[in-house]
mmCIF file of C-alpha atoms and ligand atoms in Angstrom:
data_model
loop_
_atom_site.group_PDB
_atom_site.id
_atom_site.type_symbol
_atom_site.label_atom_id
_atom_site.label_comp_id
_atom_site.label_asym_id
_atom_site.label_seq_id
_atom_site.Cartn_x
_atom_site.Cartn_y
_atom_site.Cartn_z
ATOM 1 C CA UNK A 104 89.429 61.523 14.748
ATOM 2 C CA UNK A 105 86.727 63.664 13.059
ATOM 3 C CA UNK A 106 86.099 65.467 16.334
ATOM 4 C CA UNK A 107 89.829 66.201 16.671
ATOM 5 C CA UNK A 108 89.999 67.574 13.135
ATOM 6 C CA UNK A 109 86.932 69.773 13.705
ATOM 7 C CA UNK A 110 88.484 71.116 16.882
ATOM 8 C CA UNK A 111 91.760 71.737 15.046
ATOM 9 C CA UNK A 112 89.986 73.578 12.212
ATOM 10 C CA UNK A 113 88.048 75.713 14.695
ATOM 11 C CA UNK A 114 91.269 76.619 16.593
ATOM 12 C CA UNK A 115 93.001 77.391 13.310
ATOM 13 C CA UNK A 116 90.136 79.639 12.197
ATOM 14 C CA UNK A 117 90.262 81.590 15.480
ATOM 15 C CA UNK A 118 94.020 81.995 15.152
ATOM 16 C CA UNK A 119 93.825 83.145 11.508
ATOM 17 C CA UNK A 120 91.153 85.684 12.426
ATOM 18 C CA UNK A 121 93.387 86.954 15.209
ATOM 19 C CA UNK A 122 96.298 87.320 12.748
ATOM 20 C CA UNK A 123 94.019 89.090 10.232
ATOM 21 C CA UNK A 124 93.037 91.526 12.980
ATOM 22 C CA UNK A 125 96.761 92.218 13.423
ATOM 23 C CA UNK A 126 97.054 93.021 9.694
ATOM 24 C CA UNK A 127 98.755 89.711 8.738
ATOM 25 C CA UNK A 128 96.968 88.388 5.636
ATOM 26 C CA UNK A 129 99.531 85.936 4.166
ATOM 27 C CA UNK A 130 101.453 83.053 5.747
ATOM 28 C CA UNK A 131 104.664 81.347 4.588
ATOM 29 C CA UNK A 132 104.091 77.591 4.076
ATOM 30 C CA UNK A 133 107.332 75.597 3.919
ATOM 31 C CA UNK A 134 105.911 72.069 3.769
ATOM 32 C CA UNK A 135 102.693 70.405 2.845
ATOM 33 C CA UNK A 136 101.120 71.004 6.239
ATOM 34 C CA UNK A 137 97.558 70.530 5.044
ATOM 35 C CA UNK A 138 98.299 67.111 3.620
ATOM 36 C CA UNK A 139 100.095 66.215 6.835
ATOM 37 C CA UNK A 140 97.083 67.250 8.924
ATOM 38 C CA UNK A 141 94.645 65.507 6.604
ATOM 39 C CA UNK A 142 96.624 62.258 6.675
ATOM 40 C CA UNK A 143 97.194 62.125 10.411
ATOM 41 C CA UNK A 144 98.886 63.842 13.287
ATOM 42 C CA UNK A 145 102.118 62.173 12.130
ATOM 43 C CA UNK A 146 102.949 62.060 8.447
ATOM 44 C CA UNK A 147 105.599 59.360 8.163
ATOM 45 C CA UNK A 148 106.307 55.947 9.618
ATOM 46 C CA UNK A 149 109.702 57.228 10.750
ATOM 47 C CA UNK A 150 107.895 59.819 12.879
ATOM 48 C CA UNK A 151 105.648 57.142 14.393
ATOM 49 C CA UNK A 152 108.717 54.975 15.102
ATOM 50 C CA UNK A 153 110.454 57.952 16.721
ATOM 51 C CA UNK A 154 107.439 58.672 18.903
ATOM 52 C CA UNK A 155 107.313 55.003 19.992
ATOM 53 C CA UNK A 156 110.976 55.236 21.061
ATOM 54 C CA UNK A 157 112.347 52.601 23.445
ATOM 55 C CA UNK A 158 108.770 51.924 24.520
ATOM 56 C CA UNK A 159 108.135 51.050 28.170
ATOM 57 C CA UNK A 160 104.410 51.849 28.132
ATOM 58 C CA UNK A 161 103.430 48.312 29.173
ATOM 59 C CA UNK A 162 104.948 45.408 31.104
ATOM 60 C CA UNK A 163 106.014 43.542 27.949
ATOM 61 C CA UNK A 164 109.101 45.744 27.712
ATOM 62 C CA UNK A 165 110.586 43.829 30.647
ATOM 63 C CA UNK A 166 110.696 40.511 28.801
ATOM 64 C CA UNK A 167 111.012 41.477 25.122
ATOM 65 C CA UNK A 168 114.316 41.456 23.277
ATOM 66 C CA UNK A 169 113.295 43.739 20.411
ATOM 67 C CA UNK A 170 110.391 45.985 19.481
ATOM 68 C CA UNK A 171 108.827 44.636 16.288
ATOM 69 C CA UNK A 172 107.518 47.836 14.715
ATOM 70 C CA UNK A 173 106.390 46.452 11.349
ATOM 71 C CA UNK A 174 107.937 46.535 7.894
ATOM 72 C CA UNK A 175 107.188 46.998 4.230
ATOM 73 C CA UNK A 176 106.036 49.669 1.858
ATOM 74 C CA UNK A 177 104.931 52.977 3.409
ATOM 75 C CA UNK A 178 102.614 53.423 0.412
ATOM 76 C CA UNK A 179 101.265 49.856 0.442
ATOM 77 C CA UNK A 180 97.723 49.315 -0.765
ATOM 78 C CA UNK A 181 97.561 46.063 1.212
ATOM 79 C CA UNK A 182 98.452 45.693 4.870
ATOM 80 C CA UNK A 183 98.598 42.459 6.895
ATOM 81 C CA UNK A 184 98.063 42.625 10.636
ATOM 82 C CA UNK A 185 98.895 39.665 12.853
ATOM 83 C CA UNK A 186 98.717 39.193 16.593
ATOM 84 C CA UNK A 187 102.150 39.816 18.058
ATOM 85 C CA UNK A 188 105.794 38.804 17.720
ATOM 86 C CA UNK A 189 106.818 35.237 18.532
ATOM 87 C CA UNK A 190 110.307 33.958 19.390
ATOM 88 C CA UNK A 191 111.905 34.505 15.953
ATOM 89 C CA UNK A 192 110.348 37.939 15.503
ATOM 90 C CA UNK A 193 111.508 39.009 18.979
ATOM 91 C CA UNK A 194 115.074 37.959 18.145
ATOM 92 C CA UNK A 195 115.163 39.505 14.655
ATOM 93 C CA UNK A 196 112.984 42.583 15.277
ATOM 94 C CA UNK A 197 110.936 41.799 12.156
ATOM 95 C CA UNK A 198 107.315 40.617 11.840
ATOM 96 C CA UNK A 199 106.422 37.156 10.550
ATOM 97 C CA UNK A 200 109.885 35.693 10.014
ATOM 98 C CA UNK A 201 109.335 32.271 11.664
ATOM 99 C CA UNK A 202 107.494 29.257 10.210
ATOM 100 C CA UNK A 203 104.150 31.100 10.129
ATOM 101 C CA UNK A 204 105.957 34.011 8.477
ATOM 102 C CA UNK A 205 107.303 31.773 5.714
ATOM 103 C CA UNK A 206 103.754 30.672 5.014
ATOM 104 C CA UNK A 207 102.573 34.308 5.054
ATOM 105 C CA UNK A 208 105.245 35.115 2.456
ATOM 106 C CA UNK A 209 103.811 32.359 0.223
ATOM 107 C CA UNK A 210 100.269 33.653 0.785
ATOM 108 C CA UNK A 211 101.371 37.147 -0.282
ATOM 109 C CA UNK A 212 103.150 35.747 -3.331
ATOM 110 C CA UNK A 213 100.038 33.752 -4.269
ATOM 111 C CA UNK A 214 98.471 37.032 -5.411
ATOM 112 C CA UNK A 215 101.623 38.116 -7.226
ATOM 113 C CA UNK A 216 102.807 40.551 -4.579
ATOM 114 C CA UNK A 217 106.010 40.523 -2.556
ATOM 115 C CA UNK A 218 106.630 41.242 1.125
ATOM 116 C CA UNK A 219 108.331 44.475 0.054
ATOM 117 C CA UNK A 220 105.191 45.690 -1.719
ATOM 118 C CA UNK A 221 102.826 45.199 1.231
ATOM 119 C CA UNK A 222 103.099 46.323 4.861
ATOM 120 C CA UNK A 223 103.186 43.779 7.693
ATOM 121 C CA UNK A 224 102.493 44.638 11.322
ATOM 122 C CA UNK A 225 100.961 43.207 14.474
ATOM 123 C CA UNK A 226 98.390 44.293 17.035
ATOM 124 C CA UNK A 227 101.168 44.430 19.643
ATOM 125 C CA UNK A 228 104.847 45.141 19.056
ATOM 126 C CA UNK A 229 106.472 43.147 21.852
ATOM 127 C CA UNK A 230 106.481 39.390 22.419
ATOM 128 C CA UNK A 231 104.342 38.229 25.347
ATOM 129 C CA UNK A 232 106.132 35.727 27.610
ATOM 130 C CA UNK A 233 105.609 32.119 26.419
ATOM 131 C CA UNK A 234 103.601 33.557 23.498
ATOM 132 C CA UNK A 235 100.540 33.984 25.725
ATOM 133 C CA UNK A 236 97.656 36.084 24.396
ATOM 134 C CA UNK A 237 98.169 39.840 24.671
ATOM 135 C CA UNK A 238 96.342 41.356 27.663
ATOM 136 C CA UNK A 239 93.895 44.292 27.424
ATOM 137 C CA UNK A 240 96.270 46.853 29.019
ATOM 138 C CA UNK A 241 99.028 45.825 26.560
ATOM 139 C CA UNK A 242 96.699 46.250 23.583
ATOM 140 C CA UNK A 243 95.533 49.596 24.922
ATOM 141 C CA UNK A 244 99.103 50.904 25.206
ATOM 142 C CA UNK A 245 100.156 49.591 21.825
ATOM 143 C CA UNK A 246 97.187 50.034 19.519
ATOM 144 C CA UNK A 247 97.436 53.853 19.171
ATOM 145 C CA UNK A 248 100.745 53.271 17.377
ATOM 146 C CA UNK A 249 99.253 50.677 15.036
ATOM 147 C CA UNK A 250 96.407 53.109 14.294
ATOM 148 C CA UNK A 251 98.958 55.818 13.472
ATOM 149 C CA UNK A 252 100.767 53.415 11.136
ATOM 150 C CA UNK A 253 97.449 52.619 9.425
ATOM 151 C CA UNK A 254 96.623 56.337 9.057
ATOM 152 C CA UNK A 255 100.043 57.077 7.555
ATOM 153 C CA UNK A 256 99.923 54.146 5.113
ATOM 154 C CA UNK A 257 96.205 54.464 4.319
ATOM 155 C CA UNK A 258 96.059 51.033 2.683
ATOM 156 C CA UNK A 259 93.151 50.178 0.444
ATOM 157 C CA UNK A 260 92.726 46.864 2.280
ATOM 158 C CA UNK A 261 93.781 45.440 5.609
ATOM 159 C CA UNK A 262 93.957 41.669 5.886
ATOM 160 C CA UNK A 263 93.453 40.781 9.553
ATOM 161 C CA UNK A 264 95.284 37.547 10.324
ATOM 162 C CA UNK A 265 93.485 35.350 12.812
ATOM 163 C CA UNK A 266 90.948 35.667 15.592
ATOM 164 C CA UNK A 267 92.863 38.039 17.766
ATOM 165 C CA UNK A 268 93.729 40.559 15.063
ATOM 166 C CA UNK A 269 90.247 40.515 13.516
ATOM 167 C CA UNK A 270 88.425 40.818 16.844
ATOM 168 C CA UNK A 271 90.697 43.618 18.075
ATOM 169 C CA UNK A 272 90.594 45.676 14.878
ATOM 170 C CA UNK A 273 86.852 45.257 14.435
ATOM 171 C CA UNK A 274 85.997 45.525 18.140
ATOM 172 C CA UNK A 275 83.906 42.376 18.080
ATOM 173 C CA UNK A 276 83.895 38.962 19.694
ATOM 174 C CA UNK A 277 82.468 37.234 16.618
ATOM 175 C CA UNK A 278 84.390 34.042 15.807
ATOM 176 C CA UNK A 279 86.971 34.051 13.013
ATOM 177 C CA UNK A 280 85.048 31.261 11.249
ATOM 178 C CA UNK A 281 82.148 33.728 10.874
ATOM 179 C CA UNK A 282 84.343 36.763 10.114
ATOM 180 C CA UNK A 283 86.711 35.263 7.536
ATOM 181 C CA UNK A 284 86.270 36.446 3.991
ATOM 182 C CA UNK A 285 83.736 39.113 5.038
ATOM 183 C CA UNK A 286 84.236 42.680 3.916
ATOM 184 C CA UNK A 287 84.423 44.813 7.091
ATOM 185 C CA UNK A 288 85.373 48.439 7.789
ATOM 186 C CA UNK A 289 87.906 50.296 9.913
ATOM 187 C CA UNK A 290 87.848 54.105 9.587
ATOM 188 C CA UNK A 291 86.732 53.780 5.958
ATOM 189 C CA UNK A 292 89.413 51.190 5.139
ATOM 190 C CA UNK A 293 88.253 47.760 3.930
ATOM 191 C CA UNK A 294 89.184 44.951 6.319
ATOM 192 C CA UNK A 295 89.094 41.297 5.299
ATOM 193 C CA UNK A 296 89.797 38.816 8.087
ATOM 194 C CA UNK A 297 91.306 35.456 7.264
ATOM 195 C CA UNK A 298 92.864 32.565 9.160
ATOM 196 C CA UNK A 299 96.256 33.083 10.810
ATOM 197 C CA UNK A 300 99.148 31.302 9.015
ATOM 198 C CA UNK A 301 100.044 29.517 12.297
ATOM 199 C CA UNK A 302 96.509 28.075 12.352
ATOM 200 C CA UNK A 303 96.999 26.937 8.747
ATOM 201 C CA UNK A 304 100.177 25.102 9.717
ATOM 202 C CA UNK A 305 98.060 23.055 12.139
ATOM 203 C CA UNK A 306 94.999 22.862 9.858
ATOM 204 C CA UNK A 307 96.283 22.705 6.255
ATOM 205 C CA UNK A 308 92.801 21.757 5.004
ATOM 206 C CA UNK A 309 91.781 25.414 5.655
ATOM 207 C CA UNK A 310 94.312 26.747 3.123
ATOM 208 C CA UNK A 311 91.596 26.674 0.463
ATOM 209 C CA UNK A 312 89.531 29.212 2.479
ATOM 210 C CA UNK A 313 92.520 31.540 2.736
ATOM 211 C CA UNK A 314 93.148 31.177 -0.984
ATOM 212 C CA UNK A 315 89.533 32.310 -1.606
ATOM 213 C CA UNK A 316 89.998 35.286 0.741
ATOM 214 C CA UNK A 317 93.228 36.252 -1.028
ATOM 215 C CA UNK A 318 91.503 36.035 -4.404
ATOM 216 C CA UNK A 319 88.837 38.416 -3.087
ATOM 217 C CA UNK A 320 91.539 40.791 -1.817
ATOM 218 C CA UNK A 321 93.351 40.655 -5.151
ATOM 219 C CA UNK A 322 90.126 41.457 -7.056
ATOM 220 C CA UNK A 323 89.364 44.373 -4.720
ATOM 221 C CA UNK A 324 92.898 45.749 -5.142
ATOM 222 C CA UNK A 325 92.371 45.774 -8.905
ATOM 223 C CA UNK A 326 88.935 47.401 -8.722
ATOM 224 C CA UNK A 327 88.777 51.190 -9.174
ATOM 225 C CA UNK A 328 87.371 52.051 -5.694
HETATM 226 N N1 LIG B 1777 102.516 35.543 14.563
HETATM 227 C C1 LIG B 1777 102.023 36.801 14.547
HETATM 228 O O1 LIG B 1777 100.835 37.034 14.795
HETATM 229 N N2 LIG B 1777 102.869 37.775 14.236
HETATM 230 C C2 LIG B 1777 104.148 37.589 13.955
HETATM 231 O O2 LIG B 1777 104.857 38.551 13.671
HETATM 232 C C3 LIG B 1777 104.628 36.268 13.978
HETATM 233 C C4 LIG B 1777 103.803 35.256 14.284
#
């Protein structure tokens, strides 16, 4: 990212010098281009969605019903990232709307936020057949779009839900039991992994851990930096 920006700045400088040589010393600016460049190569979620299109970049397009892009507040300070759509999400085209999703909604509300105030997405946007784990080529095709969503939203905190999300975002194979509740980093954004709501449905005794992680997230959201 930094390398790309440096290259862009260098190209821009060369071009401006060329224009100056031609006697052109002012430029009309019709939109906030600088902010757009600083934020990312795409400035809105609608642009990212448009670029994704009717995605056929990986084999999951053959079996999915709907692309589950993600939903919520484009200016969210807190973003939740799960693994990938399941049956209900595939049918409805929305993330976390099944049983695990209902629990996620409660988890969000436990820190006095609503689903509409946060942003919810997944590592991959199409349901794998029989809910198998996403494969490396599928993650590779999909993750640039998640990264663009993150760069547009620029949340203060990302809560990575479960092993798969945490390990993919943080590029590690450390176990979720060791990662959960730890303050990690992704491109300068704080990442806090916690257990996946589907895991909590099977292991309700771990809800206390997630509550502690959410309390930490809530405190960080209220802190000035
Ligand atoms: N599990 C996930 O990881 N994501 C969803 O959207 C639903 C269930």
